[in-house]
GROMACS .gro file of C-alpha atoms in nm:
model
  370
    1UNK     CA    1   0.971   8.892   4.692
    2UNK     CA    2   1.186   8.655   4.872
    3UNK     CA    3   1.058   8.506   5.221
    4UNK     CA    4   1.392   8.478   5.362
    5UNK     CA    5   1.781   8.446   5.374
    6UNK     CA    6   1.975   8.171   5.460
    7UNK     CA    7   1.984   7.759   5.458
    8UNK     CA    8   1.686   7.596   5.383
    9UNK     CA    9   1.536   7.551   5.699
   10UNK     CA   10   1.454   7.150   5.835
   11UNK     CA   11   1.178   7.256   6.128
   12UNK     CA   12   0.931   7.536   6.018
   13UNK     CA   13   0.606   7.434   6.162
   14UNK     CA   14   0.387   7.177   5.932
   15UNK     CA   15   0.653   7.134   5.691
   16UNK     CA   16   0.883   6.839   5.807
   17UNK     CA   17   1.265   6.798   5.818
   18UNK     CA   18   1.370   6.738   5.457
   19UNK     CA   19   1.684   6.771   5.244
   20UNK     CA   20   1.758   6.683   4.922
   21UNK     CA   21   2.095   6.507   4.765
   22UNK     CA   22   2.172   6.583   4.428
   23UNK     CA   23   2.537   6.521   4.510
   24UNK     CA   24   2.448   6.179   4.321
   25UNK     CA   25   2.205   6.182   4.003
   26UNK     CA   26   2.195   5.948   3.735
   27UNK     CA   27   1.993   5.917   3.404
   28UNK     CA   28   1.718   5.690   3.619
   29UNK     CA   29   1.658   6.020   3.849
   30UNK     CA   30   1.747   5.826   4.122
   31UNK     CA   31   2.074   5.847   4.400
   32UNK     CA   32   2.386   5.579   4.401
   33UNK     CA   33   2.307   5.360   4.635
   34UNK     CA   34   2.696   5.394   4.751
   35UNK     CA   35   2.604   5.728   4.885
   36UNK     CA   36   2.374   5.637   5.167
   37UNK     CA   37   2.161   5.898   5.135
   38UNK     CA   38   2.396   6.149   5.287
   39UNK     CA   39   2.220   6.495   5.255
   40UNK     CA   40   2.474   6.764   5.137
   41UNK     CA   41   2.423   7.086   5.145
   42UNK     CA   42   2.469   7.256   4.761
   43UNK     CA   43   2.805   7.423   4.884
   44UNK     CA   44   2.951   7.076   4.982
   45UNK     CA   45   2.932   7.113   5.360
   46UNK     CA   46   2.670   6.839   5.555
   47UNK     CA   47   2.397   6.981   5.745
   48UNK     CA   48   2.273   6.806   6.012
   49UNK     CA   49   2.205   6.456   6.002
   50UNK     CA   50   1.881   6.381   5.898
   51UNK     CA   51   1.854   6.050   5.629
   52UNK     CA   52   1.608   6.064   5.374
   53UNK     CA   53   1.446   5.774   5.158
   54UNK     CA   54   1.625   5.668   4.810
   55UNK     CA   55   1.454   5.905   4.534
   56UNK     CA   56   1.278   5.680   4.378
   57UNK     CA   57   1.221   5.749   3.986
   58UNK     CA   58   0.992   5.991   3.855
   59UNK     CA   59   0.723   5.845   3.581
   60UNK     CA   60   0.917   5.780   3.295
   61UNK     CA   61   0.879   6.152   3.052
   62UNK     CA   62   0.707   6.065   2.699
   63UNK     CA   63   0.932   6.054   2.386
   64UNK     CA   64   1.097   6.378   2.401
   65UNK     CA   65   1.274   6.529   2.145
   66UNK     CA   66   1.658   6.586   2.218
   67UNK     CA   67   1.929   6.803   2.143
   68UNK     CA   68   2.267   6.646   2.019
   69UNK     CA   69   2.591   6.541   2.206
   70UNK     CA   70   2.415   6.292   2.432
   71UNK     CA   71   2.221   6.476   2.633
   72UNK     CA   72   1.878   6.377   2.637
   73UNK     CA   73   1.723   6.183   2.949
   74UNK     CA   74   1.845   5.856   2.813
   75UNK     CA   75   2.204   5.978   2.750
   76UNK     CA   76   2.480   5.942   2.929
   77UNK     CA   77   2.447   6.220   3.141
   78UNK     CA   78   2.126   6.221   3.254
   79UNK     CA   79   2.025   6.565   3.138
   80UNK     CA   80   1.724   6.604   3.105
   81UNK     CA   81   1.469   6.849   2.848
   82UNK     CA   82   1.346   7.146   3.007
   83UNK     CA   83   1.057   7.457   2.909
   84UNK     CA   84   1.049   7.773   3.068
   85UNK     CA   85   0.720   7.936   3.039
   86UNK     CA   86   0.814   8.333   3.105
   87UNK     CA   87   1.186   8.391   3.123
   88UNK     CA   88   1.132   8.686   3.374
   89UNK     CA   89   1.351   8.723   3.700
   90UNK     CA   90   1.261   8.432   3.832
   91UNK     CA   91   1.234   8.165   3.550
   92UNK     CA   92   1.543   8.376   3.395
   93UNK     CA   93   1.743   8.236   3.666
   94UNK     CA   94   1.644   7.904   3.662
   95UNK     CA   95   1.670   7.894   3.269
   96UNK     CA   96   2.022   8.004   3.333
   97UNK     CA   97   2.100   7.758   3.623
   98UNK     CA   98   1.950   7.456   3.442
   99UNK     CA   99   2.107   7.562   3.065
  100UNK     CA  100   2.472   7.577   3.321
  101UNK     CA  101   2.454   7.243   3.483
  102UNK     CA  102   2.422   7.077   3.121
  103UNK     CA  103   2.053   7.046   3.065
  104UNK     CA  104   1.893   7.143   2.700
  105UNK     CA  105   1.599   7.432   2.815
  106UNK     CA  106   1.393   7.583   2.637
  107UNK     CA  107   1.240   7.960   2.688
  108UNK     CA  108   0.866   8.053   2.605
  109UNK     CA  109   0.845   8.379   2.500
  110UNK     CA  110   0.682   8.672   2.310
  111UNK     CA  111   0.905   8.687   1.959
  112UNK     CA  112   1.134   8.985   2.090
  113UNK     CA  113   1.244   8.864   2.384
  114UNK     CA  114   1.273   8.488   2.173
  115UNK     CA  115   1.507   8.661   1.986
  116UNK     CA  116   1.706   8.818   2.200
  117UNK     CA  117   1.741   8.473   2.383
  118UNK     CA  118   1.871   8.307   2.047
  119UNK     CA  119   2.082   8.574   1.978
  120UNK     CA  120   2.254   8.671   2.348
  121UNK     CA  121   2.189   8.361   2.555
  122UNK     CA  122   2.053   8.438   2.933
  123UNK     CA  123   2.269   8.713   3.078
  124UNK     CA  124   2.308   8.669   3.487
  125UNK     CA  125   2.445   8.939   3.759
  126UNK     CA  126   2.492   8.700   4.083
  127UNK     CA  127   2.644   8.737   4.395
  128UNK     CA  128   2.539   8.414   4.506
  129UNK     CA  129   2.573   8.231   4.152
  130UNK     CA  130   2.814   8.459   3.952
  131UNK     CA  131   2.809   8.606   3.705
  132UNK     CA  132   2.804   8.366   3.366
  133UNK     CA  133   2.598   8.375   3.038
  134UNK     CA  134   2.365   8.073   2.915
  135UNK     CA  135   2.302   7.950   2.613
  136UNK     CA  136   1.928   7.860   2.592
  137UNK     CA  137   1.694   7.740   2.301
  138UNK     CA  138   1.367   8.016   2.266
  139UNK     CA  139   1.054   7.984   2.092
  140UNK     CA  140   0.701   8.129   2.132
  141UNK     CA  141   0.544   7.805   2.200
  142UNK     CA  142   0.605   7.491   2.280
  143UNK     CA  143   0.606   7.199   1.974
  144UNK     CA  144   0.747   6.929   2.100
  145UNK     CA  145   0.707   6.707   2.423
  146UNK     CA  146   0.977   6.745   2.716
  147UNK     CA  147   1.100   6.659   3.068
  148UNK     CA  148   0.947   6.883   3.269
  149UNK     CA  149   0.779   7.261   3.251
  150UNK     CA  150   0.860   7.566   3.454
  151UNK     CA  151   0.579   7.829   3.456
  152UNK     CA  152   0.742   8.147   3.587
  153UNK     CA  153   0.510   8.428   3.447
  154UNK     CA  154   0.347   8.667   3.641
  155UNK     CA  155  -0.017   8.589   3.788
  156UNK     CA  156  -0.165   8.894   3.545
  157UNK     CA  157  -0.043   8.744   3.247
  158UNK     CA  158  -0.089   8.357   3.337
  159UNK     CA  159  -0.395   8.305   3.111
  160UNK     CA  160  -0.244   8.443   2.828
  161UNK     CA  161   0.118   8.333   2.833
  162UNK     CA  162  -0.072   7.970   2.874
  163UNK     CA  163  -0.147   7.972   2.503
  164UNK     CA  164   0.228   7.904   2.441
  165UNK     CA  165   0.191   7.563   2.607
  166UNK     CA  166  -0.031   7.343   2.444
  167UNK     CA  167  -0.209   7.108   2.667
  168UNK     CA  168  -0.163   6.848   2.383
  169UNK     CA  169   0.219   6.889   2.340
  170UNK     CA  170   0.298   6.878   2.710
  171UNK     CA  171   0.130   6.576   2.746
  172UNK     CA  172   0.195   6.438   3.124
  173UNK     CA  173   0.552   6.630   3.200
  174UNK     CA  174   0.560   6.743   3.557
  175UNK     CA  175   0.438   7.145   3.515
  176UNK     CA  176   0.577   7.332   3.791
  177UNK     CA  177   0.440   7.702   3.849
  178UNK     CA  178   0.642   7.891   4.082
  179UNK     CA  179   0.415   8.241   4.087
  180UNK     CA  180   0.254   8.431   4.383
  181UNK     CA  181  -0.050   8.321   4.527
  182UNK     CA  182  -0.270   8.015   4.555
  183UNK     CA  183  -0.534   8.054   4.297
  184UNK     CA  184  -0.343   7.968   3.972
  185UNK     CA  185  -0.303   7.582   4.092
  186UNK     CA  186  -0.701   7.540   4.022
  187UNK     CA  187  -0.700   7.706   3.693
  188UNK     CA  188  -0.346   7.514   3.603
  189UNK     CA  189  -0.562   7.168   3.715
  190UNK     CA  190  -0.849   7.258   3.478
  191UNK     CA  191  -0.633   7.274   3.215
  192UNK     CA  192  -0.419   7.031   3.205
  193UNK     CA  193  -0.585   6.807   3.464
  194UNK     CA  194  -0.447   6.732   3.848
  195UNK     CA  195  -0.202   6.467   3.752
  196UNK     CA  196   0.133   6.716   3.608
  197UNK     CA  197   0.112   6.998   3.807
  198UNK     CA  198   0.305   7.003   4.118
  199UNK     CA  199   0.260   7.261   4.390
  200UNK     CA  200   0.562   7.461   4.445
  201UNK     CA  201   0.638   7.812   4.576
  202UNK     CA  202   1.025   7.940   4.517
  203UNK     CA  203   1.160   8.230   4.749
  204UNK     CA  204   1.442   8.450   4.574
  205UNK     CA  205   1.520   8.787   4.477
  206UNK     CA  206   1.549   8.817   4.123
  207UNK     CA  207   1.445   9.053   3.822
  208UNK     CA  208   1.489   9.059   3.464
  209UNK     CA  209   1.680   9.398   3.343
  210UNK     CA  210   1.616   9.370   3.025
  211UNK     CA  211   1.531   9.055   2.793
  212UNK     CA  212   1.799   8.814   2.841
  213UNK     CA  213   1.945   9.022   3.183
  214UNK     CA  214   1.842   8.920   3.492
  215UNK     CA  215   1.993   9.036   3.827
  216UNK     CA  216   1.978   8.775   4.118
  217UNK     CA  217   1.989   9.037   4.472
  218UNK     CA  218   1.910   8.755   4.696
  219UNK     CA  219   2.196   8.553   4.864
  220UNK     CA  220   1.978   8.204   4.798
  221UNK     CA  221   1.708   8.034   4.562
  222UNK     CA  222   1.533   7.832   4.744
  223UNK     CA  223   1.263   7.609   4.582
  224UNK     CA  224   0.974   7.382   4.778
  225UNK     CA  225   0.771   7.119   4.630
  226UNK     CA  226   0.461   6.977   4.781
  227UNK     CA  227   0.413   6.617   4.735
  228UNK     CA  228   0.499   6.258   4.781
  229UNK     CA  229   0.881   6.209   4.843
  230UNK     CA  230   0.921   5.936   4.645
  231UNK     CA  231   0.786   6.100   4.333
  232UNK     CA  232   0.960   6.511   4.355
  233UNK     CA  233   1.263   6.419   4.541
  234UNK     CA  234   1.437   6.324   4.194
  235UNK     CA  235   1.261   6.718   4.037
  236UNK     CA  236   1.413   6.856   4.366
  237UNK     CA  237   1.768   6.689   4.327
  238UNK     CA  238   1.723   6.862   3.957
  239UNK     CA  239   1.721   7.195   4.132
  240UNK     CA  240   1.968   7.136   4.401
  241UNK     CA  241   2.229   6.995   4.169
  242UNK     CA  242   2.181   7.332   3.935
  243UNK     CA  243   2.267   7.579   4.231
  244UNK     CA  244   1.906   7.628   4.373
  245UNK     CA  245   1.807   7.453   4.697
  246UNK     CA  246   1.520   7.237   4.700
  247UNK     CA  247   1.356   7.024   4.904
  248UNK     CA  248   1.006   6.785   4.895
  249UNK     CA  249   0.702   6.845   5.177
  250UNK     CA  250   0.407   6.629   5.183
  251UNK     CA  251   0.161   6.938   5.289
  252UNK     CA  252   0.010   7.125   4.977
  253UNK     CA  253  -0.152   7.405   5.212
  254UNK     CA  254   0.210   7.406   5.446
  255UNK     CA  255   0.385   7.522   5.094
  256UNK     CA  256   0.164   7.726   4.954
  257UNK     CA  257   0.033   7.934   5.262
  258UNK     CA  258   0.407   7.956   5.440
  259UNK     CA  259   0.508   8.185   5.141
  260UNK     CA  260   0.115   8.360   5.094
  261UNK     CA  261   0.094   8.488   5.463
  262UNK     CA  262   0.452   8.646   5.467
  263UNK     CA  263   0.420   8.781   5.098
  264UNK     CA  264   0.104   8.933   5.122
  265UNK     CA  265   0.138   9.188   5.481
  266UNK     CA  266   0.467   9.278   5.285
  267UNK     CA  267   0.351   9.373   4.922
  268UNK     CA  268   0.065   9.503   5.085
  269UNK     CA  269   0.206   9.736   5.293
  270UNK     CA  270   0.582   9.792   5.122
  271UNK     CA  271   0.310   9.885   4.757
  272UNK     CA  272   0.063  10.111   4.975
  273UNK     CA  273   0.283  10.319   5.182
  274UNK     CA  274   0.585  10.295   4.891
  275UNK     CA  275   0.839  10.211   5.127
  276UNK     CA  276   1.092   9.922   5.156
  277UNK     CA  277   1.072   9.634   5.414
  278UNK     CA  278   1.277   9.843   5.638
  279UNK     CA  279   1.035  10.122   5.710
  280UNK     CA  280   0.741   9.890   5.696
  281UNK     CA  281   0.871   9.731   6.006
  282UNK     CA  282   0.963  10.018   6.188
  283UNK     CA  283   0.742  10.342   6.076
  284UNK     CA  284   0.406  10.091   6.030
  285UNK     CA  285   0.535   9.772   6.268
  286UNK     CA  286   0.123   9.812   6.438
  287UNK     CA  287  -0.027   9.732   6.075
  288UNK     CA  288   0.280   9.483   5.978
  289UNK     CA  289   0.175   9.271   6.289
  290UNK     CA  290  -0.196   9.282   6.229
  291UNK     CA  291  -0.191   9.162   5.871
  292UNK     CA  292   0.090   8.885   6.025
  293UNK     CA  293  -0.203   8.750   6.220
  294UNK     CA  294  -0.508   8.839   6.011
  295UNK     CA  295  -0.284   8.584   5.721
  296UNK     CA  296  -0.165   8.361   5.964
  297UNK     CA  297  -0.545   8.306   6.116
  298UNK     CA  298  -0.693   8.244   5.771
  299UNK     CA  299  -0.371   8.022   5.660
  300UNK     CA  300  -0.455   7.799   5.977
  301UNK     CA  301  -0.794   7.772   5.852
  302UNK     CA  302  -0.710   7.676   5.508
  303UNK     CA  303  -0.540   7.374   5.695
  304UNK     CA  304  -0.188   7.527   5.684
  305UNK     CA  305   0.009   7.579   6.016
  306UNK     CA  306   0.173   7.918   6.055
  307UNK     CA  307   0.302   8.126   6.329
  308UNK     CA  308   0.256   8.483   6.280
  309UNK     CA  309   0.542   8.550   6.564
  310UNK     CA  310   0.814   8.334   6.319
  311UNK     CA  311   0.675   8.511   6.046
  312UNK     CA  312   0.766   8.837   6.168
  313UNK     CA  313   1.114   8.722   6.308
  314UNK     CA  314   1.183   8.645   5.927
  315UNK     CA  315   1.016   9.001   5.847
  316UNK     CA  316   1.285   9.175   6.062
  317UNK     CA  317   1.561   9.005   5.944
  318UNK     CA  318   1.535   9.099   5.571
  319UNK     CA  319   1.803   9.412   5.455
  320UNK     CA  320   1.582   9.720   5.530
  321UNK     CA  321   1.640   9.844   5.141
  322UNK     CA  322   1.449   9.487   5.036
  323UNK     CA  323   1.167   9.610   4.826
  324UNK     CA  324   0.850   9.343   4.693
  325UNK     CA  325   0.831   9.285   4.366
  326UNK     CA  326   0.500   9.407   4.375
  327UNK     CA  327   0.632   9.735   4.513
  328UNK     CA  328   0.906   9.685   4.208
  329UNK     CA  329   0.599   9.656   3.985
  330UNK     CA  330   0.424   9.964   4.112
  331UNK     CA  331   0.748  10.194   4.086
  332UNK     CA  332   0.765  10.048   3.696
  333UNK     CA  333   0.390  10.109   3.620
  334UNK     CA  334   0.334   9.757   3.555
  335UNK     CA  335   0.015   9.592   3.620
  336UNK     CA  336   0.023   9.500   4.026
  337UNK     CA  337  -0.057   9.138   4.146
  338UNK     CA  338  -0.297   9.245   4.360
  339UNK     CA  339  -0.541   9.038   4.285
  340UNK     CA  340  -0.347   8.711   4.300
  341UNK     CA  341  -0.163   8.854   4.651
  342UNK     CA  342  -0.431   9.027   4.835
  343UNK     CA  343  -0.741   8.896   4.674
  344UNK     CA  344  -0.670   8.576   4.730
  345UNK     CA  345  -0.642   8.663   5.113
  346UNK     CA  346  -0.956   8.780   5.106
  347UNK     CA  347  -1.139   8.537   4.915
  348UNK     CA  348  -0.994   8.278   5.132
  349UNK     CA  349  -1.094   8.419   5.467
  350UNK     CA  350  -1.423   8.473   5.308
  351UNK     CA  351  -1.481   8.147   5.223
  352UNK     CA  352  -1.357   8.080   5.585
  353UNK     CA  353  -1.519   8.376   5.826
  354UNK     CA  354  -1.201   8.474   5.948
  355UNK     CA  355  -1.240   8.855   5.925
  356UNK     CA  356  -0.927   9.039   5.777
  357UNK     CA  357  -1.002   9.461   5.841
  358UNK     CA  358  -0.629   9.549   5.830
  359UNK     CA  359  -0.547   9.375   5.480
  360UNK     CA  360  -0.921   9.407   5.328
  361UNK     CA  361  -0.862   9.829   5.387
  362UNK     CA  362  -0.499   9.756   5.250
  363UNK     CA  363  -0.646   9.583   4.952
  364UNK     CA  364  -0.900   9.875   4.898
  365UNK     CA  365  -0.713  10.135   4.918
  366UNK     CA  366  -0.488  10.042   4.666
  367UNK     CA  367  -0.748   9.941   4.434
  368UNK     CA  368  -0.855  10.321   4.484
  369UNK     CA  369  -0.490  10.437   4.393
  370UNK     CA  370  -0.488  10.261   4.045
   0.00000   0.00000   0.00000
């Protein structure tokens, strides 16, 4: 489920004023100097002045194994080598947008859906990025070292699909997970310690069709990192400069709690009433508001700073039809990320004493439904 349309936006509380270039990007993951640091907007227009530090260069990647035609990280061009851990809706898209701007990825996959990658490329339906099909490498697990590593499965089949990316192969590459919830950074940092994984939360409409298919229904991608500028502004001018838009925040808690206490009122109460976003806000708007606040209260005391009232604004102005993909999931008898959504609400405001009745009788009662 997306949080919201529109431009990235430069003053949500606790998360700073930052915009990332990739109108510049050269094989040292850094910005021309010549450019000034002008931020540009991915469609070419400026937003609003607001000058941001030279990206500084990442860690240089291990010896990575490269494709042909110059366009490893020490080519020419820059490109860089790129895994895909779940090439679902989301990591579909990126797959697709990375493979398009020139970059070698790689999809982790079960051996069907490999297959169909090898054979038919990444199919997208876009509005927002066209339609175009993408030639992508597949495998069911990783062998060699690379750039950087997208995990974009589901939270219910996280432990799993991790088999197919050997702690030993990945070595130090930046691992970025971009799934619901907050719980899967810990069990990400166990296993392949604190240093590669980088906080990130990505806020898009996007599901996979069929393997290889994926239709993108929201008008943006947008993609935030948590971290030190100097160190993800480069990964975020990666994103920008393949159609997403990205940008850096220093606030681990900001990023991951912004997303959890919008997500988790709406696949709550879109999955137990089966309705879209629409008649959530109108037919159940006394329930939508309380679990606004009960989230907001308990992001606030996991450090984060939320306001339930901006939440809501960005609530009402979804499309009405907007469904959450844990609704999606429910209508498709698929296994429901309730745990990773709504347990880890509750777990948190356990851990904190801020009481949660509206979303802990949400949570039950669709644990009673199956």
């Amino acid at each position: 489920m997306a949080e919201r349309a529109g431009p990235v936006p430069t003053d949500r509380p606790g998360l700073g004023r930052t915009w990332v270039s990739a109108h510049k990007f050269r094989v040292d993951w850094g910005v021309d100097p010549s450019d000034d640091h002008v931020i540009r907007h991915p469609t070419g227009r400026t937003p609003p002045s607001c000058p941001i530090p030279p990206l500084l260069a990442l860690p240089a990647p291990g010896p990575t194994a490269r494709g042909t035609g110059g366009t490893g990280a020490t080519g020419a061009t820059g490109h860089r080598t790129v895994a895909v851990l779940g090439p679902g809706g989301v990591g579909g898209l990126l797959a697709a947008l990375l493979a398009r701007a020139g970059h070698r990825v790689l999809c982790l996959a079960g051996e069907d859906t490999a297959r169909a990658l090898r054979t038919d490329g990444l199919r997208v339906r876009s509005g927002h990025c066209g339609d175009f099909t993408a030639r992508v490498e597949a495998d069911t697990a990783l062998r060699e070292p690379v750039d950087l590593c997208l995990v974009t499965v589901k939270h219910t089949a996280l432990e799993a699909a991790l088999d197919r990316l050997p702690a030993g192969v990945l070595g130090d590459a930046p691992l970025v997970p971009l799934l619901n919830g907050v719980d899967h950074l810990a069990a990400l940092r166990r296993r392949y310690g604190a240093g590669p994984v980088v906080p990130a939360t990505v806020k898009v409409e996007s599901t996979r069709t069929a393997p290889g298919v994926i239709e993108h229904g929201s008008p943006f991608v947008q993609i935030e990192l948590a971290g030190a500028e100097e160190r993800l502004g480069p990964l975020a001018a990666l994103f920008t400069d393949a159609g997403a838009e990205a940008r850096v925040v220093p606030d681990e808690a900001g990023v991951m709690w912004a997303k959890l206490a919008f997500l988790a009122p709406v696949a709550l109460l879109t999955t137990r009433y089966r309705a879209t976003i629409g008649a959530v806000r109108t037919e159940r708007r006394d329930e939508l508001v309380a679990v606004l606040e009960e989230a907001a209260a308990v992001a606030r005391a996991c450090g984060a700073s939320v306001d339930p009232a901006a939440v809501l604004e960005r609530c009402d102005a979804f499309p009405a039809g907007n469904k959450s993909s844990m609704l999606r999931d429910a209508e498709a008898g698929r296994e429901l990320e309730l745990d990773a959504i709504g347990g880890a609400l509750l777990r948190a405001a356990e851990e904190r004493g801020v009481p949660v009745p509206t979303a802990a009788r949400l949570v039950a009662e669709l644990e009673a439904s199956g």
